[in-house]
Amino acid sequence: MRTFARKIATLITGDPAAASAKRRPRFTRRDLIRMESVIGGQLFGPIPKGHRREFFRLDSHTWVWFEEWTDAATRKRVHTTTRYEIHSNGILKVQEGQPYRFVEGEELSNLVWAMYRYYEEVARNIYGYDPATGKPLAVAARA
Amino acid sequence: MTNTISPTSDTFTFPNGYEQIPSSTVETPSVETGAEYLTGTGETVSPDIAQQVVNDAEQVVAAAYANSPESRAAAEAYRAEQLALQQGAVDRARAYSIGLEDMREAALKRERFGLAA
């Protein structure tokens, strides 16, 4: 009886295994951040051999620069992380062991330019939006 | 101040600063361990602390030019210019961040509910 009921249910709702596979998310928030960081890491020109660079938007007010490389003297892997926080009075640069400071001058111009490039590339290549209009690329192309 | 970045260039490098970042042991993790950050390991600097950074910088200017009113006026003018630039930068950075957040959330929502793109 149970088998029959299951077969009826399968007829109505489809293959449970397929349905289960359909429900399984293909990506998570972290996956999206990882994909974005691949684009972000390439915005600043060639990455030196042996370096790993990530630049990504973590949330709506935090951007992160992560860089890892092998120290020539010690042969050990070292890394550094810089966090850029968007505050109402500026963009605060946060690094371990360094005093907080607001980004200024040329560094600020460069950072905002990098954010702009990131926005353009990520919108277009990951989410499929036209960065100029904010509309899905397919819709933008039809318009 | 000249901006060395050309909007037409395909790639660019930061002329200073970033490549000289000293190696250090940091608490804020990379993407690979980003979940720790998202759950609060790397806490955002509070607005009070951020304001304190502004105040400290202003005090440094005031102290450095205490005996030179003209130089101090020039330094304060520079700081005012920087603050205006920062406001513009904040507005742009926020716009990009919020736009990207909307796209990311929409993608996750589509994923969660199986909605068509």
PDB file of C-alpha atoms in Angstrom:
ATOM      1  CA  MET A   1       0.000   0.000   0.000  1.00  0.00           C
ATOM      2  CA  ARG A   2       2.811   2.329   0.929  1.00  0.00           C
ATOM      3  CA  THR A   3       4.538   1.594  -2.387  1.00  0.00           C
ATOM      4  CA  PHE A   4       1.336   2.294  -4.281  1.00  0.00           C
ATOM      5  CA  ALA A   5       0.867   5.591  -2.454  1.00  0.00           C
ATOM      6  CA  ARG A   6       4.444   6.545  -3.222  1.00  0.00           C
ATOM      7  CA  LYS A   7       3.910   5.738  -6.903  1.00  0.00           C
ATOM      8  CA  ILE A   8       0.767   7.844  -6.988  1.00  0.00           C
ATOM      9  CA  ALA A   9       2.628  10.676  -5.294  1.00  0.00           C
ATOM     10  CA  THR A  10       5.434  10.347  -7.813  1.00  0.00           C
ATOM     11  CA  LEU A  11       2.941  10.504 -10.664  1.00  0.00           C
ATOM     12  CA  ILE A  12       1.496  13.695  -9.255  1.00  0.00           C
ATOM     13  CA  THR A  13       4.613  15.467  -8.058  1.00  0.00           C
ATOM     14  CA  GLY A  14       7.297  13.951 -10.292  1.00  0.00           C
ATOM     15  CA  ASP A  15      10.425  11.980  -9.475  1.00  0.00           C
ATOM     16  CA  PRO A  16      11.329  12.681  -5.815  1.00  0.00           C
ATOM     17  CA  ALA A  17      15.037  12.252  -6.509  1.00  0.00           C
ATOM     18  CA  ALA A  18      14.878  14.757  -9.339  1.00  0.00           C
ATOM     19  CA  ALA A  19      12.823  17.106  -7.228  1.00  0.00           C
ATOM     20  CA  SER A  20      15.352  16.851  -4.431  1.00  0.00           C
ATOM     21  CA  ALA A  21      18.201  17.572  -6.829  1.00  0.00           C
ATOM     22  CA  LYS A  22      16.276  20.572  -8.136  1.00  0.00           C
ATOM     23  CA  ARG A  23      15.906  22.009  -4.675  1.00  0.00           C
ATOM     24  CA  ARG A  24      19.592  21.695  -3.873  1.00  0.00           C
ATOM     25  CA  PRO A  25      21.096  25.144  -4.299  1.00  0.00           C
ATOM     26  CA  ARG A  26      23.809  25.408  -6.896  1.00  0.00           C
ATOM     27  CA  PHE A  27      25.465  28.234  -5.073  1.00  0.00           C
ATOM     28  CA  THR A  28      25.447  30.003  -1.758  1.00  0.00           C
ATOM     29  CA  ARG A  29      26.302  33.520  -0.666  1.00  0.00           C
ATOM     30  CA  ARG A  30      29.867  32.442  -0.081  1.00  0.00           C
ATOM     31  CA  ASP A  31      30.064  30.945  -3.561  1.00  0.00           C
ATOM     32  CA  LEU A  32      28.910  34.233  -5.022  1.00  0.00           C
ATOM     33  CA  ILE A  33      31.488  36.154  -2.999  1.00  0.00           C
ATOM     34  CA  ARG A  34      34.165  33.744  -4.179  1.00  0.00           C
ATOM     35  CA  MET A  35      33.129  34.265  -7.811  1.00  0.00           C
ATOM     36  CA  GLU A  36      33.105  38.025  -7.337  1.00  0.00           C
ATOM     37  CA  SER A  37      36.542  37.947  -5.720  1.00  0.00           C
ATOM     38  CA  VAL A  38      38.053  36.278  -8.771  1.00  0.00           C
ATOM     39  CA  ILE A  39      36.997  39.268 -10.836  1.00  0.00           C
ATOM     40  CA  GLY A  40      37.978  41.680  -8.071  1.00  0.00           C
ATOM     41  CA  GLY A  41      41.471  40.242  -7.775  1.00  0.00           C
ATOM     42  CA  GLN A  42      42.147  40.917 -11.446  1.00  0.00           C
ATOM     43  CA  LEU A  43      41.202  44.582 -11.390  1.00  0.00           C
ATOM     44  CA  PHE A  44      44.597  45.793 -10.263  1.00  0.00           C
ATOM     45  CA  GLY A  45      46.684  44.426 -13.071  1.00  0.00           C
ATOM     46  CA  PRO A  46      48.759  41.263 -13.273  1.00  0.00           C
ATOM     47  CA  ILE A  47      49.020  39.302 -10.054  1.00  0.00           C
ATOM     48  CA  PRO A  48      52.678  38.598  -9.196  1.00  0.00           C
ATOM     49  CA  LYS A  49      53.711  34.975  -9.550  1.00  0.00           C
ATOM     50  CA  GLY A  50      53.045  33.044  -6.364  1.00  0.00           C
ATOM     51  CA  HIS A  51      50.589  35.631  -5.051  1.00  0.00           C
ATOM     52  CA  ARG A  52      46.948  35.051  -4.348  1.00  0.00           C
ATOM     53  CA  ARG A  53      44.858  38.179  -4.436  1.00  0.00           C
ATOM     54  CA  GLU A  54      41.224  38.652  -3.595  1.00  0.00           C
ATOM     55  CA  PHE A  55      39.269  41.864  -3.649  1.00  0.00           C
ATOM     56  CA  PHE A  56      35.598  41.607  -2.937  1.00  0.00           C
ATOM     57  CA  ARG A  57      32.554  43.285  -1.523  1.00  0.00           C
ATOM     58  CA  LEU A  58      31.596  41.429   1.585  1.00  0.00           C
ATOM     59  CA  ASP A  59      28.367  43.261   2.359  1.00  0.00           C
ATOM     60  CA  SER A  60      26.781  46.604   1.642  1.00  0.00           C
ATOM     61  CA  HIS A  61      29.362  48.531   3.659  1.00  0.00           C
ATOM     62  CA  THR A  62      32.490  46.379   3.683  1.00  0.00           C
ATOM     63  CA  TRP A  63      35.085  45.640   1.023  1.00  0.00           C
ATOM     64  CA  VAL A  64      38.034  43.343   1.602  1.00  0.00           C
ATOM     65  CA  TRP A  65      41.480  43.121   0.030  1.00  0.00           C
ATOM     66  CA  PHE A  66      43.304  39.868   0.764  1.00  0.00           C
ATOM     67  CA  GLU A  67      46.777  39.102  -0.510  1.00  0.00           C
ATOM     68  CA  GLU A  68      48.892  36.019   0.169  1.00  0.00           C
ATOM     69  CA  TRP A  69      52.426  35.246  -0.998  1.00  0.00           C
ATOM     70  CA  THR A  70      55.600  33.434  -0.002  1.00  0.00           C
ATOM     71  CA  ASP A  71      58.101  35.525   1.916  1.00  0.00           C
ATOM     72  CA  ALA A  72      61.432  35.314   0.101  1.00  0.00           C
ATOM     73  CA  ALA A  73      63.499  35.350   3.286  1.00  0.00           C
ATOM     74  CA  THR A  74      61.578  32.902   5.429  1.00  0.00           C
ATOM     75  CA  ARG A  75      59.977  30.814   2.644  1.00  0.00           C
ATOM     76  CA  LYS A  76      56.765  30.935   4.619  1.00  0.00           C
ATOM     77  CA  ARG A  77      53.356  31.890   3.309  1.00  0.00           C
ATOM     78  CA  VAL A  78      52.282  35.251   4.620  1.00  0.00           C
ATOM     79  CA  HIS A  79      49.106  37.152   4.051  1.00  0.00           C
ATOM     80  CA  THR A  80      47.597  40.491   4.718  1.00  0.00           C
ATOM     81  CA  THR A  81      44.013  41.631   4.811  1.00  0.00           C
ATOM     82  CA  THR A  82      42.747  45.158   4.455  1.00  0.00           C
ATOM     83  CA  ARG A  83      39.167  46.004   5.186  1.00  0.00           C
ATOM     84  CA  TYR A  84      37.539  49.091   3.732  1.00  0.00           C
ATOM     85  CA  GLU A  85      34.484  50.177   5.619  1.00  0.00           C
ATOM     86  CA  ILE A  86      32.048  52.692   4.210  1.00  0.00           C
ATOM     87  CA  HIS A  87      31.114  55.127   6.951  1.00  0.00           C
ATOM     88  CA  SER A  88      29.056  58.290   6.655  1.00  0.00           C
ATOM     89  CA  ASN A  89      32.193  60.418   7.022  1.00  0.00           C
ATOM     90  CA  GLY A  90      34.513  58.486   4.725  1.00  0.00           C
ATOM     91  CA  ILE A  91      35.964  55.117   3.817  1.00  0.00           C
ATOM     92  CA  LEU A  92      37.872  53.727   6.745  1.00  0.00           C
ATOM     93  CA  LYS A  93      40.923  51.553   6.146  1.00  0.00           C
ATOM     94  CA  VAL A  94      41.338  48.826   8.723  1.00  0.00           C
ATOM     95  CA  GLN A  95      44.495  46.724   8.905  1.00  0.00           C
ATOM     96  CA  GLU A  96      45.799  44.532  11.637  1.00  0.00           C
ATOM     97  CA  GLY A  97      48.366  46.342  13.730  1.00  0.00           C
ATOM     98  CA  GLN A  98      47.775  49.670  12.006  1.00  0.00           C
ATOM     99  CA  PRO A  99      45.806  52.645  13.266  1.00  0.00           C
ATOM    100  CA  TYR A 100      42.453  53.171  11.615  1.00  0.00           C
ATOM    101  CA  ARG A 101      42.537  55.886   9.022  1.00  0.00           C
ATOM    102  CA  PHE A 102      40.290  57.283   6.344  1.00  0.00           C
ATOM    103  CA  VAL A 103      41.464  56.735   2.806  1.00  0.00           C
ATOM    104  CA  GLU A 104      42.446  60.008   1.149  1.00  0.00           C
ATOM    105  CA  GLY A 105      43.855  61.517  -2.000  1.00  0.00           C
ATOM    106  CA  GLU A 106      45.008  59.320  -4.818  1.00  0.00           C
ATOM    107  CA  GLU A 107      44.433  56.145  -2.865  1.00  0.00           C
ATOM    108  CA  LEU A 108      40.784  57.142  -2.438  1.00  0.00           C
ATOM    109  CA  SER A 109      40.416  57.838  -6.165  1.00  0.00           C
ATOM    110  CA  ASN A 110      41.984  54.488  -6.960  1.00  0.00           C
ATOM    111  CA  LEU A 111      39.778  52.641  -4.512  1.00  0.00           C
ATOM    112  CA  VAL A 112      36.536  54.146  -5.789  1.00  0.00           C
ATOM    113  CA  TRP A 113      37.648  53.498  -9.345  1.00  0.00           C
ATOM    114  CA  ALA A 114      38.290  49.853  -8.406  1.00  0.00           C
ATOM    115  CA  MET A 115      34.818  49.644  -6.865  1.00  0.00           C
ATOM    116  CA  TYR A 116      33.332  51.048 -10.048  1.00  0.00           C
ATOM    117  CA  ARG A 117      35.197  48.537 -12.217  1.00  0.00           C
ATOM    118  CA  TYR A 118      34.144  45.765  -9.850  1.00  0.00           C
ATOM    119  CA  TYR A 119      30.521  46.862 -10.081  1.00  0.00           C
ATOM    120  CA  GLU A 120      30.660  46.899 -13.868  1.00  0.00           C
ATOM    121  CA  GLU A 121      32.392  43.554 -14.257  1.00  0.00           C
ATOM    122  CA  VAL A 122      30.455  41.689 -11.584  1.00  0.00           C
ATOM    123  CA  ALA A 123      27.070  43.049 -12.667  1.00  0.00           C
ATOM    124  CA  ARG A 124      27.686  42.051 -16.254  1.00  0.00           C
ATOM    125  CA  ASN A 125      29.604  38.789 -15.895  1.00  0.00           C
ATOM    126  CA  ILE A 126      28.161  37.189 -12.776  1.00  0.00           C
ATOM    127  CA  TYR A 127      24.651  38.510 -12.330  1.00  0.00           C
ATOM    128  CA  GLY A 128      23.846  39.281 -15.952  1.00  0.00           C
ATOM    129  CA  TYR A 129      22.788  42.866 -15.425  1.00  0.00           C
ATOM    130  CA  ASP A 130      23.582  45.864 -17.559  1.00  0.00           C
ATOM    131  CA  PRO A 131      25.569  48.033 -15.124  1.00  0.00           C
ATOM    132  CA  ALA A 132      24.447  51.219 -16.835  1.00  0.00           C
ATOM    133  CA  THR A 133      20.716  50.574 -16.623  1.00  0.00           C
ATOM    134  CA  GLY A 134      20.539  48.046 -13.806  1.00  0.00           C
ATOM    135  CA  LYS A 135      18.306  45.850 -15.963  1.00  0.00           C
ATOM    136  CA  PRO A 136      18.905  42.216 -16.904  1.00  0.00           C
ATOM    137  CA  LEU A 137      21.170  42.025 -19.948  1.00  0.00           C
ATOM    138  CA  ALA A 138      18.614  40.179 -22.076  1.00  0.00           C
ATOM    139  CA  VAL A 139      16.022  42.863 -21.399  1.00  0.00           C
ATOM    140  CA  ALA A 140      18.554  45.643 -21.960  1.00  0.00           C
ATOM    141  CA  ALA A 141      19.533  44.097 -25.296  1.00  0.00           C
ATOM    142  CA  ARG A 142      15.898  43.945 -26.432  1.00  0.00           C
ATOM    143  CA  ALA A 143      15.212  47.560 -25.486  1.00  0.00           C
TER     144      ALA A 143
ATOM    145  CA  MET B   1      46.799  66.017  -7.281  1.00  0.00           C
ATOM    146  CA  THR B   2      46.717  63.980 -10.444  1.00  0.00           C
ATOM    147  CA  ASN B   3      44.928  60.751 -10.866  1.00  0.00           C
ATOM    148  CA  THR B   4      47.213  58.370 -12.691  1.00  0.00           C
ATOM    149  CA  ILE B   5      44.390  56.048 -13.624  1.00  0.00           C
ATOM    150  CA  SER B   6      43.025  56.402 -17.086  1.00  0.00           C
ATOM    151  CA  PRO B   7      39.379  55.421 -17.507  1.00  0.00           C
ATOM    152  CA  THR B   8      40.261  53.976 -20.876  1.00  0.00           C
ATOM    153  CA  SER B   9      42.992  51.637 -19.712  1.00  0.00           C
ATOM    154  CA  ASP B  10      42.169  47.969 -19.497  1.00  0.00           C
ATOM    155  CA  THR B  11      44.135  47.393 -16.361  1.00  0.00           C
ATOM    156  CA  PHE B  12      45.739  49.570 -13.815  1.00  0.00           C
ATOM    157  CA  THR B  13      47.902  49.345 -10.777  1.00  0.00           C
ATOM    158  CA  PHE B  14      47.944  51.415  -7.702  1.00  0.00           C
ATOM    159  CA  PRO B  15      50.946  53.682  -7.901  1.00  0.00           C
ATOM    160  CA  ASN B  16      51.672  53.444  -4.238  1.00  0.00           C
ATOM    161  CA  GLY B  17      50.530  51.991  -1.015  1.00  0.00           C
ATOM    162  CA  TYR B  18      49.108  48.618  -1.750  1.00  0.00           C
ATOM    163  CA  GLU B  19      52.211  46.801  -2.882  1.00  0.00           C
ATOM    164  CA  GLN B  20      53.971  47.988   0.228  1.00  0.00           C
ATOM    165  CA  ILE B  21      51.434  46.586   2.631  1.00  0.00           C
ATOM    166  CA  PRO B  22      53.471  44.975   5.385  1.00  0.00           C
ATOM    167  CA  SER B  23      52.881  41.336   6.051  1.00  0.00           C
ATOM    168  CA  SER B  24      51.054  40.753   9.246  1.00  0.00           C
ATOM    169  CA  THR B  25      48.925  38.263  11.022  1.00  0.00           C
ATOM    170  CA  VAL B  26      45.373  39.322  10.534  1.00  0.00           C
ATOM    171  CA  GLU B  27      42.099  38.301  12.014  1.00  0.00           C
ATOM    172  CA  THR B  28      39.893  39.232   9.116  1.00  0.00           C
ATOM    173  CA  PRO B  29      39.828  36.127   6.943  1.00  0.00           C
ATOM    174  CA  SER B  30      39.787  35.682   3.196  1.00  0.00           C
ATOM    175  CA  VAL B  31      36.803  34.493   1.218  1.00  0.00           C
ATOM    176  CA  GLU B  32      37.629  30.912   2.112  1.00  0.00           C
ATOM    177  CA  THR B  33      36.820  31.558   5.720  1.00  0.00           C
ATOM    178  CA  GLY B  34      34.480  34.444   5.113  1.00  0.00           C
ATOM    179  CA  ALA B  35      31.728  32.838   7.114  1.00  0.00           C
ATOM    180  CA  GLU B  36      33.654  33.626  10.276  1.00  0.00           C
ATOM    181  CA  TYR B  37      33.686  37.238   9.296  1.00  0.00           C
ATOM    182  CA  LEU B  38      30.007  37.185   8.458  1.00  0.00           C
ATOM    183  CA  THR B  39      29.224  35.780  11.853  1.00  0.00           C
ATOM    184  CA  GLY B  40      31.041  38.547  13.632  1.00  0.00           C
ATOM    185  CA  THR B  41      34.704  37.649  14.011  1.00  0.00           C
ATOM    186  CA  GLY B  42      35.681  40.770  12.160  1.00  0.00           C
ATOM    187  CA  GLU B  43      33.489  43.415  13.654  1.00  0.00           C
ATOM    188  CA  THR B  44      32.834  46.638  11.860  1.00  0.00           C
ATOM    189  CA  VAL B  45      34.368  49.708  13.426  1.00  0.00           C
ATOM    190  CA  SER B  46      31.694  51.588  15.297  1.00  0.00           C
ATOM    191  CA  PRO B  47      30.622  55.056  14.071  1.00  0.00           C
ATOM    192  CA  ASP B  48      31.940  56.546  17.313  1.00  0.00           C
ATOM    193  CA  ILE B  49      35.396  55.167  16.683  1.00  0.00           C
ATOM    194  CA  ALA B  50      35.249  56.347  13.072  1.00  0.00           C
ATOM    195  CA  GLN B  51      34.367  59.837  14.255  1.00  0.00           C
ATOM    196  CA  GLN B  52      37.242  59.667  16.705  1.00  0.00           C
ATOM    197  CA  VAL B  53      39.596  59.009  13.799  1.00  0.00           C
ATOM    198  CA  VAL B  54      38.336  62.215  12.171  1.00  0.00           C
ATOM    199  CA  ASN B  55      38.770  64.144  15.404  1.00  0.00           C
ATOM    200  CA  ASP B  56      42.279  62.803  15.912  1.00  0.00           C
ATOM    201  CA  ALA B  57      43.300  63.849  12.428  1.00  0.00           C
ATOM    202  CA  GLU B  58      41.956  67.342  13.028  1.00  0.00           C
ATOM    203  CA  GLN B  59      43.840  67.578  16.298  1.00  0.00           C
ATOM    204  CA  VAL B  60      47.040  66.516  14.589  1.00  0.00           C
ATOM    205  CA  VAL B  61      46.593  69.342  12.082  1.00  0.00           C
ATOM    206  CA  ALA B  62      45.817  71.806  14.834  1.00  0.00           C
ATOM    207  CA  ALA B  63      48.837  70.786  16.873  1.00  0.00           C
ATOM    208  CA  ALA B  64      51.210  70.745  13.912  1.00  0.00           C
ATOM    209  CA  TYR B  65      50.322  74.275  12.878  1.00  0.00           C
ATOM    210  CA  ALA B  66      49.597  75.792  16.262  1.00  0.00           C
ATOM    211  CA  ASN B  67      52.239  78.486  15.775  1.00  0.00           C
ATOM    212  CA  SER B  68      51.669  79.093  12.120  1.00  0.00           C
ATOM    213  CA  PRO B  69      48.159  80.376  11.395  1.00  0.00           C
ATOM    214  CA  GLU B  70      48.742  80.667   7.648  1.00  0.00           C
ATOM    215  CA  SER B  71      50.028  77.137   7.323  1.00  0.00           C
ATOM    216  CA  ARG B  72      47.247  75.958   9.527  1.00  0.00           C
ATOM    217  CA  ALA B  73      44.674  77.643   7.311  1.00  0.00           C
ATOM    218  CA  ALA B  74      46.188  75.895   4.297  1.00  0.00           C
ATOM    219  CA  ALA B  75      46.150  72.559   6.108  1.00  0.00           C
ATOM    220  CA  GLU B  76      42.550  73.034   7.147  1.00  0.00           C
ATOM    221  CA  ALA B  77      41.600  73.956   3.614  1.00  0.00           C
ATOM    222  CA  TYR B  78      43.259  70.767   2.437  1.00  0.00           C
ATOM    223  CA  ARG B  79      41.347  68.772   5.008  1.00  0.00           C
ATOM    224  CA  ALA B  80      38.082  70.414   3.981  1.00  0.00           C
ATOM    225  CA  GLU B  81      38.834  69.493   0.386  1.00  0.00           C
ATOM    226  CA  GLN B  82      39.560  65.929   1.427  1.00  0.00           C
ATOM    227  CA  LEU B  83      36.334  65.720   3.408  1.00  0.00           C
ATOM    228  CA  ALA B  84      34.369  66.868   0.372  1.00  0.00           C
ATOM    229  CA  LEU B  85      36.136  64.286  -1.765  1.00  0.00           C
ATOM    230  CA  GLN B  86      35.396  61.642   0.813  1.00  0.00           C
ATOM    231  CA  GLN B  87      31.727  62.505   0.808  1.00  0.00           C
ATOM    232  CA  GLY B  88      31.626  62.029  -2.948  1.00  0.00           C
ATOM    233  CA  ALA B  89      33.538  58.770  -2.612  1.00  0.00           C
ATOM    234  CA  VAL B  90      31.175  57.539   0.080  1.00  0.00           C
ATOM    235  CA  ASP B  91      28.157  58.300  -2.081  1.00  0.00           C
ATOM    236  CA  ARG B  92      29.616  56.420  -5.030  1.00  0.00           C
ATOM    237  CA  ALA B  93      30.882  53.496  -2.958  1.00  0.00           C
ATOM    238  CA  ARG B  94      27.463  53.171  -1.328  1.00  0.00           C
ATOM    239  CA  ALA B  95      25.690  53.232  -4.666  1.00  0.00           C
ATOM    240  CA  TYR B  96      27.914  50.462  -6.055  1.00  0.00           C
ATOM    241  CA  SER B  97      27.641  48.429  -2.868  1.00  0.00           C
ATOM    242  CA  ILE B  98      23.874  48.644  -2.655  1.00  0.00           C
ATOM    243  CA  GLY B  99      23.470  47.899  -6.347  1.00  0.00           C
ATOM    244  CA  LEU B 100      25.638  44.812  -6.000  1.00  0.00           C
ATOM    245  CA  GLU B 101      23.866  43.742  -2.843  1.00  0.00           C
ATOM    246  CA  ASP B 102      20.532  43.873  -4.654  1.00  0.00           C
ATOM    247  CA  MET B 103      21.914  41.727  -7.466  1.00  0.00           C
ATOM    248  CA  ARG B 104      23.417  39.225  -5.049  1.00  0.00           C
ATOM    249  CA  GLU B 105      20.202  39.005  -3.047  1.00  0.00           C
ATOM    250  CA  ALA B 106      18.150  38.579  -6.215  1.00  0.00           C
ATOM    251  CA  ALA B 107      20.437  35.765  -7.354  1.00  0.00           C
ATOM    252  CA  LEU B 108      20.124  34.024  -3.992  1.00  0.00           C
ATOM    253  CA  LYS B 109      16.364  34.463  -4.000  1.00  0.00           C
ATOM    254  CA  ARG B 110      16.122  32.976  -7.475  1.00  0.00           C
ATOM    255  CA  GLU B 111      18.284  30.110  -6.307  1.00  0.00           C
ATOM    256  CA  ARG B 112      16.246  29.565  -3.165  1.00  0.00           C
ATOM    257  CA  PHE B 113      12.866  29.661  -4.819  1.00  0.00           C
ATOM    258  CA  GLY B 114      13.823  28.380  -8.237  1.00  0.00           C
ATOM    259  CA  LEU B 115      12.613  31.544  -9.929  1.00  0.00           C
ATOM    260  CA  ALA B 116      13.502  32.249 -13.512  1.00  0.00           C
ATOM    261  CA  ALA B 117      16.304  34.724 -14.032  1.00  0.00           C
TER     262      ALA B 117
END
